[in-house]
């Protein structure tokens, strides 16, 4: 595997970093305090290509390889993890599901608007009673002539109050995971309601919502993939989603490293820069090591995707390590900053709050360990 970036990949990373340093980093504290990013940044991000990465040009995207996508997620995670979530849910979870399982008509209808961010998408899988146990979700879709009527409730849905289309997973039979189907639901449909969840620990700049569907009518053409294929769609998509989360965590660790170095080389105690103290250097060295190790795990996943190889276990390893590394790095970053790291004049405390959820969503740390353990032993510990 050649770890050198191509000229095009390096140019995109440089452009992405320069853009985010100007348009996001100066505003992330304000966005965090008011619990919403400025949505004017979304079309600007689309112009740079964030929402069209890996979507083919014929559907309005940039095309491009998966490592470029990963680089974009790293830069978003470095600047503001809330922005990374907006992109990776709309483009990654929703857009890539449509690209992988949609009809030509569905691709033509939705992908160009996702790629140019004229609409955002949300991924309606998690429910109040089913998080890790997604195969037992209770939302239902029943046939009514040529239509489907969807009723249910979804929880912790990123982009939920901003999205114009929701990829909703609902039960179409009682056959366990094989009874789950996926539907593309316009959020302005009668009976569809989104309520924003406030008071989150982290990722406060992105909209997180609870969705309520009461006999929401959609045509048969809204079914994504075949009936009963929804659980497969969700799990296939979440493998790549975990790579996106892991890539964002790499960026977050990198931000912790840069912030720690900047503070340690400018803060003076006992007549010298604190960067000269051995235990401060230990904290910084640990962050640096985690950044490199997490990045290699993520880039391996990108390489596997490009070669068409299975990524399930590799994605679990990358997501597990990178998310836990982000928590460690943010905690060390606060320690380097001392008391200054405990207030939001510096980004260290935001890094920690944003990092903490990475070990929870798109498969908890514990679920990732079970998936890795099952792959190694051949024994399913879920049941």
Short mmCIF file of C-alpha atoms in Angstrom, two decimals:
data_model
loop_
_atom_site.label_atom_id
_atom_site.label_comp_id
_atom_site.label_asym_id
_atom_site.label_seq_id
_atom_site.Cartn_x
_atom_site.Cartn_y
_atom_site.Cartn_z
CA UNK A 1 0.00 0.00 0.00
CA UNK A 2 1.38 3.38 -1.06
CA UNK A 3 0.75 5.85 1.74
CA UNK A 4 1.80 8.86 -0.33
CA UNK A 5 -1.06 11.14 -1.34
CA UNK A 6 -1.59 11.99 -4.99
CA UNK A 7 -1.32 15.59 -6.09
CA UNK A 8 -5.12 15.74 -6.33
CA UNK A 9 -5.62 14.33 -2.84
CA UNK A 10 -3.09 16.72 -1.34
CA UNK A 11 -4.67 19.66 -3.16
CA UNK A 12 -8.11 18.78 -1.84
CA UNK A 13 -6.83 18.42 1.72
CA UNK A 14 -5.02 21.75 1.52
CA UNK A 15 -8.09 23.48 0.08
CA UNK A 16 -10.36 21.90 2.68
CA UNK A 17 -8.11 22.97 5.56
CA UNK A 18 -7.74 26.52 4.27
CA UNK A 19 -11.51 26.83 3.82
CA UNK A 20 -12.34 25.45 7.27
CA UNK A 21 -9.68 27.55 9.00
CA UNK A 22 -11.45 30.61 7.60
CA UNK A 23 -15.12 29.60 7.65
CA UNK A 24 -15.44 27.22 10.61
CA UNK A 25 -12.66 27.35 13.20
CA UNK A 26 -13.26 31.02 14.18
CA UNK A 27 -16.98 30.33 14.72
CA UNK A 28 -17.08 26.88 16.32
CA UNK A 29 -17.25 28.16 19.91
CA UNK A 30 -20.14 30.48 19.05
CA UNK A 31 -21.95 27.67 17.22
CA UNK A 32 -21.43 25.38 20.17
CA UNK A 33 -22.81 27.94 22.61
CA UNK A 34 -25.94 28.62 20.59
CA UNK A 35 -26.36 24.93 19.67
CA UNK A 36 -26.44 25.46 15.92
CA UNK A 37 -23.91 25.98 13.18
CA UNK A 38 -24.61 28.78 10.72
CA UNK A 39 -26.34 26.93 7.89
CA UNK A 40 -24.92 29.44 5.41
CA UNK A 41 -21.75 27.34 5.56
CA UNK A 42 -23.51 24.32 4.02
CA UNK A 43 -23.68 25.60 0.41
CA UNK A 44 -20.12 26.88 0.74
CA UNK A 45 -19.00 23.40 1.79
CA UNK A 46 -20.90 21.97 -1.17
CA UNK A 47 -19.06 24.31 -3.55
CA UNK A 48 -15.78 22.89 -2.30
CA UNK A 49 -17.12 19.37 -2.94
CA UNK A 50 -17.67 17.94 0.55
CA UNK A 51 -21.19 16.70 -0.21
CA UNK A 52 -20.29 15.24 -3.60
CA UNK A 53 -17.26 13.18 -2.63
CA UNK A 54 -17.51 9.64 -4.10
CA UNK A 55 -20.88 10.43 -5.72
CA UNK A 56 -20.35 9.89 -9.48
CA UNK A 57 -20.25 12.91 -11.76
CA UNK A 58 -23.30 11.64 -13.67
CA UNK A 59 -25.32 12.29 -10.49
CA UNK A 60 -23.84 15.70 -9.79
CA UNK A 61 -20.97 14.61 -7.57
CA UNK A 62 -17.21 14.87 -7.86
CA UNK A 63 -16.60 11.17 -8.17
CA UNK A 64 -13.27 10.65 -6.54
CA UNK A 65 -11.76 7.92 -4.44
CA UNK A 66 -12.55 6.95 -0.89
CA UNK A 67 -9.26 8.18 0.55
CA UNK A 68 -10.17 11.68 -0.61
CA UNK A 69 -13.48 11.28 1.21
CA UNK A 70 -11.60 10.19 4.33
CA UNK A 71 -9.30 13.20 4.06
CA UNK A 72 -12.35 15.43 3.91
CA UNK A 73 -13.80 13.85 7.04
CA UNK A 74 -10.45 14.26 8.83
CA UNK A 75 -10.38 17.97 8.04
CA UNK A 76 -13.99 18.42 9.15
CA UNK A 77 -13.23 16.58 12.40
CA UNK A 78 -10.20 18.78 12.95
CA UNK A 79 -12.23 21.96 12.45
CA UNK A 80 -15.57 21.09 14.05
CA UNK A 81 -16.98 17.59 14.52
CA UNK A 82 -20.51 18.98 14.19
CA UNK A 83 -19.80 19.77 10.53
CA UNK A 84 -18.40 16.31 9.92
CA UNK A 85 -21.65 14.77 11.15
CA UNK A 86 -23.78 16.91 8.84
CA UNK A 87 -21.78 15.83 5.78
CA UNK A 88 -21.26 12.18 6.60
CA UNK A 89 -24.93 11.56 7.37
CA UNK A 90 -26.31 13.35 4.31
CA UNK A 91 -23.66 12.29 1.82
CA UNK A 92 -22.41 9.11 3.48
CA UNK A 93 -25.31 7.33 5.13
CA UNK A 94 -28.12 8.59 2.90
CA UNK A 95 -26.36 9.34 -0.38
CA UNK A 96 -24.30 6.17 -0.44
CA UNK A 97 -27.35 4.06 0.44
CA UNK A 98 -29.18 5.50 -2.56
CA UNK A 99 -26.11 5.04 -4.75
CA UNK A 100 -25.66 1.42 -3.67
CA UNK A 101 -29.27 0.22 -3.57
CA UNK A 102 -31.44 2.77 -5.37
CA UNK A 103 -33.14 2.56 -8.72
CA UNK A 104 -31.94 4.81 -11.52
CA UNK A 105 -34.97 7.01 -10.93
CA UNK A 106 -34.16 7.34 -7.21
CA UNK A 107 -30.54 8.20 -7.98
CA UNK A 108 -31.57 10.85 -10.49
CA UNK A 109 -34.15 12.28 -8.08
CA UNK A 110 -32.06 12.55 -4.92
CA UNK A 111 -28.30 12.34 -5.55
CA UNK A 112 -27.75 15.62 -7.47
CA UNK A 113 -29.53 17.56 -4.71
CA UNK A 114 -27.56 15.77 -1.99
CA UNK A 115 -24.30 16.44 -3.85
CA UNK A 116 -24.95 20.18 -4.16
CA UNK A 117 -26.48 20.32 -0.64
CA UNK A 118 -29.67 21.92 -1.91
CA UNK A 119 -31.16 19.29 0.40
CA UNK A 120 -29.81 17.42 3.41
CA UNK A 121 -30.68 13.85 4.28
CA UNK A 122 -31.10 12.07 7.61
CA UNK A 123 -30.81 8.38 8.52
CA UNK A 124 -33.81 7.13 10.47
CA UNK A 125 -32.70 3.87 12.07
CA UNK A 126 -32.36 4.31 15.86
CA UNK A 127 -35.52 4.18 17.98
CA UNK A 128 -36.20 4.83 21.67
CA UNK A 129 -36.21 1.08 22.34
CA UNK A 130 -33.71 -0.10 19.72
CA UNK A 131 -30.22 1.32 19.47
CA UNK A 132 -27.65 -1.43 19.12
CA UNK A 133 -30.49 -3.94 18.59
CA UNK A 134 -31.56 -2.38 15.29
CA UNK A 135 -32.89 -5.66 13.90
CA UNK A 136 -35.77 -5.48 16.37
CA UNK A 137 -37.00 -1.99 15.49
CA UNK A 138 -40.74 -1.46 15.87
CA UNK A 139 -41.64 1.25 13.33
CA UNK A 140 -44.04 -0.30 10.82
CA UNK A 141 -44.89 0.14 7.18
CA UNK A 142 -48.09 -1.44 5.87
CA UNK A 143 -49.35 -1.61 2.33
CA UNK A 144 -52.30 0.50 1.28
CA UNK A 145 -52.95 -0.16 -2.39
CA UNK A 146 -49.87 0.94 -4.28
CA UNK A 147 -48.66 3.00 -1.32
CA UNK A 148 -47.09 2.35 2.07
CA UNK A 149 -48.22 3.86 5.37
CA UNK A 150 -45.36 4.31 7.84
CA UNK A 151 -45.88 4.75 11.57
CA UNK A 152 -43.19 4.92 14.23
CA UNK A 153 -40.69 6.96 16.20
CA UNK A 154 -36.97 7.57 15.65
CA UNK A 155 -34.45 9.01 18.11
CA UNK A 156 -31.05 10.77 17.99
CA UNK A 157 -31.34 11.51 14.27
CA UNK A 158 -28.59 13.81 12.97
CA UNK A 159 -29.89 16.47 10.55
CA UNK A 160 -33.41 15.51 11.60
CA UNK A 161 -34.87 19.03 11.64
CA UNK A 162 -32.86 20.21 8.63
CA UNK A 163 -33.32 17.26 6.28
CA UNK A 164 -35.62 17.28 3.28
CA UNK A 165 -35.46 13.50 2.88
CA UNK A 166 -35.32 10.85 5.59
CA UNK A 167 -34.12 7.33 4.95
CA UNK A 168 -36.53 5.55 7.28
CA UNK A 169 -36.23 1.91 8.30
CA UNK A 170 -39.52 0.25 9.17
CA UNK A 171 -40.85 -3.24 9.71
CA UNK A 172 -42.81 -4.71 6.80
CA UNK A 173 -43.10 -8.20 8.32
CA UNK A 174 -42.49 -9.93 11.65
CA UNK A 175 -39.49 -11.86 10.30
CA UNK A 176 -36.87 -10.27 12.60
CA UNK A 177 -34.10 -8.40 10.75
CA UNK A 178 -35.34 -9.88 7.46
CA UNK A 179 -38.63 -8.09 8.01
CA UNK A 180 -37.11 -4.59 7.88
CA UNK A 181 -37.39 -2.41 4.76
CA UNK A 182 -36.01 1.03 3.86
CA UNK A 183 -37.98 3.99 2.52
CA UNK A 184 -37.06 7.42 1.16
CA UNK A 185 -39.50 9.75 2.89
CA UNK A 186 -39.83 13.47 2.09
CA UNK A 187 -39.89 15.24 5.43
CA UNK A 188 -42.71 17.54 4.35
CA UNK A 189 -45.04 14.55 4.05
CA UNK A 190 -48.28 14.82 6.06
CA UNK A 191 -47.87 13.01 9.38
CA UNK A 192 -44.09 13.52 9.54
CA UNK A 193 -42.78 15.59 12.47
CA UNK A 194 -39.24 16.35 13.67
CA UNK A 195 -38.47 17.76 17.10
CA UNK A 196 -34.98 18.98 17.88
CA UNK A 197 -33.17 17.56 20.91
CA UNK A 198 -31.43 20.26 22.95
CA UNK A 199 -29.01 20.09 25.86
CA UNK A 200 -26.54 17.62 24.33
CA UNK A 201 -23.11 17.14 25.89
CA UNK A 202 -21.31 17.55 22.57
CA UNK A 203 -21.87 18.00 18.83
CA UNK A 204 -24.08 20.85 19.88
CA UNK A 205 -23.76 22.64 16.54
CA UNK A 206 -25.55 19.95 14.54
CA UNK A 207 -29.28 19.34 14.65
CA UNK A 208 -30.21 16.13 16.45
CA UNK A 209 -33.88 15.22 16.42
CA UNK A 210 -36.63 12.86 17.38
CA UNK A 211 -38.83 11.86 14.43
CA UNK A 212 -42.52 11.00 14.64
CA UNK A 213 -44.32 9.32 11.75
CA UNK A 214 -48.09 8.93 11.91
CA UNK A 215 -49.50 7.09 8.92
CA UNK A 216 -47.04 8.80 6.59
CA UNK A 217 -48.02 7.84 3.05
CA UNK A 218 -45.31 7.16 0.48
CA UNK A 219 -45.59 5.56 -2.95
CA UNK A 220 -44.15 2.15 -3.75
CA UNK A 221 -41.34 3.95 -5.58
CA UNK A 222 -40.11 5.20 -2.19
CA UNK A 223 -38.98 1.69 -1.24
CA UNK A 224 -35.16 1.58 -1.35
CA UNK A 225 -33.93 -1.81 -2.44
CA UNK A 226 -36.18 -4.82 -2.17
CA UNK A 227 -38.79 -5.36 0.52
CA UNK A 228 -37.06 -6.95 3.52
CA UNK A 229 -33.64 -5.67 2.48
CA UNK A 230 -33.59 -2.75 4.89
CA UNK A 231 -31.44 -4.32 7.61
CA UNK A 232 -28.83 -5.32 5.03
CA UNK A 233 -28.84 -1.78 3.63
CA UNK A 234 -28.42 -0.31 7.11
CA UNK A 235 -25.56 -2.61 8.10
CA UNK A 236 -23.74 -2.24 4.78
CA UNK A 237 -24.03 1.53 4.99
CA UNK A 238 -22.97 1.65 8.64
CA UNK A 239 -19.71 -0.16 7.84
CA UNK A 240 -18.69 2.82 5.72
CA UNK A 241 -20.30 5.16 8.22
CA UNK A 242 -17.97 3.82 10.89
CA UNK A 243 -15.01 4.65 8.67
CA UNK A 244 -16.34 8.19 8.39
CA UNK A 245 -16.72 8.51 12.16
CA UNK A 246 -13.22 7.12 12.61
CA UNK A 247 -11.81 9.58 10.07
CA UNK A 248 -13.49 12.45 11.89
CA UNK A 249 -11.92 11.19 15.12
CA UNK A 250 -8.51 11.24 13.46
CA UNK A 251 -9.08 14.90 12.69
CA UNK A 252 -10.20 15.56 16.24
CA UNK A 253 -7.06 13.89 17.62
CA UNK A 254 -4.99 15.98 15.23
CA UNK A 255 -6.71 19.13 16.51
CA UNK A 256 -5.94 18.09 20.09
CA UNK A 257 -2.29 17.62 19.15
CA UNK A 258 -1.98 20.99 17.46
CA UNK A 259 -3.79 22.81 20.25
CA UNK A 260 -1.68 21.12 22.93
CA UNK A 261 1.59 21.96 21.17
CA UNK A 262 0.54 25.57 20.61
CA UNK A 263 -0.41 26.03 24.26
CA UNK A 264 2.60 24.18 25.68
CA UNK A 265 5.06 26.23 23.63
CA UNK A 266 3.48 29.54 24.65
CA UNK A 267 2.57 28.94 28.30
CA UNK A 268 5.31 29.74 30.81
CA UNK A 269 5.60 28.29 34.32
CA UNK A 270 8.60 28.19 36.66
CA UNK A 271 10.49 30.40 34.25
CA UNK A 272 10.21 28.17 31.18
CA UNK A 273 7.76 26.97 28.55
CA UNK A 274 5.75 24.05 29.87
CA UNK A 275 6.66 22.18 26.65
CA UNK A 276 10.01 21.65 28.32
CA UNK A 277 8.53 19.54 31.14
CA UNK A 278 8.86 15.83 30.66
CA UNK A 279 5.34 14.88 31.75
CA UNK A 280 3.80 17.48 29.43
CA UNK A 281 5.81 15.98 26.58
CA UNK A 282 4.50 12.56 27.59
CA UNK A 283 0.91 13.80 27.20
CA UNK A 284 1.71 15.26 23.78
CA UNK A 285 3.59 12.15 22.66
CA UNK A 286 0.58 9.98 23.53
CA UNK A 287 -1.70 12.20 21.45
CA UNK A 288 0.72 12.09 18.52
CA UNK A 289 0.95 8.29 18.67
CA UNK A 290 -2.84 7.93 18.73
CA UNK A 291 -3.17 10.26 15.72
CA UNK A 292 -0.81 8.18 13.60
CA UNK A 293 -2.19 4.81 14.66
CA UNK A 294 -5.82 5.84 14.13
CA UNK A 295 -5.02 7.39 10.75
CA UNK A 296 -3.38 4.19 9.52
CA UNK A 297 -6.39 2.10 10.55
CA UNK A 298 -8.71 4.49 8.71
CA UNK A 299 -6.59 4.69 5.59
CA UNK A 300 -6.45 0.88 5.49
CA UNK A 301 -10.26 0.89 5.32
CA UNK A 302 -10.18 3.37 2.44
CA UNK A 303 -7.75 1.11 0.62
CA UNK A 304 -9.98 -1.95 1.17
CA UNK A 305 -13.01 -0.05 -0.16
CA UNK A 306 -11.12 1.01 -3.28
CA UNK A 307 -10.07 -2.60 -3.91
CA UNK A 308 -13.58 -3.92 -3.35
CA UNK A 309 -12.58 -5.98 -0.33
CA UNK A 310 -14.80 -6.59 2.74
CA UNK A 311 -14.38 -3.86 5.33
CA UNK A 312 -16.65 -4.90 8.21
CA UNK A 313 -14.01 -5.97 10.73
CA UNK A 314 -11.49 -3.36 9.60
CA UNK A 315 -14.15 -0.66 9.98
CA UNK A 316 -14.97 -1.89 13.49
CA UNK A 317 -11.31 -1.77 14.45
CA UNK A 318 -10.85 1.71 13.02
CA UNK A 319 -13.98 3.06 14.64
CA UNK A 320 -13.21 1.45 18.00
CA UNK A 321 -9.61 2.62 18.18
CA UNK A 322 -10.11 6.09 16.73
CA UNK A 323 -13.11 6.95 18.90
CA UNK A 324 -11.41 5.84 22.10
CA UNK A 325 -8.23 7.61 20.96
CA UNK A 326 -10.23 10.83 20.49
CA UNK A 327 -11.44 10.66 24.09
CA UNK A 328 -7.89 10.01 25.35
CA UNK A 329 -6.44 12.80 23.23
CA UNK A 330 -9.05 15.34 24.31
CA UNK A 331 -8.55 14.43 27.95
CA UNK A 332 -4.78 14.85 27.55
CA UNK A 333 -5.35 18.13 25.73
CA UNK A 334 -7.27 19.48 28.70
CA UNK A 335 -4.50 18.30 31.00
CA UNK A 336 -1.89 20.15 28.97
CA UNK A 337 -4.01 23.32 29.17
CA UNK A 338 -4.59 22.91 32.89
CA UNK A 339 -7.37 25.14 34.23
CA UNK A 340 -7.56 26.99 30.92
CA UNK A 341 -8.70 23.77 29.29
CA UNK A 342 -11.78 23.65 31.48
CA UNK A 343 -13.40 26.75 29.99
CA UNK A 344 -14.43 27.40 26.42
CA UNK A 345 -11.94 30.19 25.81
CA UNK A 346 -9.86 27.30 24.47
CA UNK A 347 -11.18 24.44 22.31
CA UNK A 348 -9.92 21.63 24.57
CA UNK A 349 -13.16 21.19 26.55
CA UNK A 350 -15.22 21.15 23.33
CA UNK A 351 -12.93 18.49 21.91
CA UNK A 352 -13.67 16.27 24.90
CA UNK A 353 -17.43 16.80 24.75
CA UNK A 354 -17.50 16.13 21.01
CA UNK A 355 -15.27 13.07 21.31
CA UNK A 356 -17.35 11.33 23.93
CA UNK A 357 -20.28 10.52 21.67
CA UNK A 358 -18.00 8.92 19.09
CA UNK A 359 -17.76 5.84 21.32
CA UNK A 360 -21.57 5.56 21.30
CA UNK A 361 -23.14 6.13 17.92
CA UNK A 362 -22.87 4.03 14.76
CA UNK A 363 -22.05 1.10 17.01
CA UNK A 364 -20.80 1.45 20.57
CA UNK A 365 -17.30 0.49 21.66
CA UNK A 366 -18.76 -2.66 23.17
CA UNK A 367 -20.56 -3.63 19.95
CA UNK A 368 -17.35 -3.14 17.96
CA UNK A 369 -15.51 -5.46 20.35
CA UNK A 370 -18.21 -8.09 19.92
CA UNK A 371 -17.97 -7.83 16.13
CA UNK A 372 -14.18 -8.15 16.24
CA UNK A 373 -14.39 -11.00 18.73
CA UNK A 374 -16.90 -12.89 16.59
CA UNK A 375 -14.66 -12.47 13.55
CA UNK A 376 -11.66 -13.85 15.45
CA UNK A 377 -13.38 -16.75 17.20
CA UNK A 378 -16.28 -17.63 14.94
CA UNK A 379 -18.52 -17.55 18.04
CA UNK A 380 -21.46 -15.14 18.17
CA UNK A 381 -21.58 -13.51 21.60
CA UNK A 382 -24.65 -11.40 20.78
CA UNK A 383 -27.11 -14.16 21.77
#
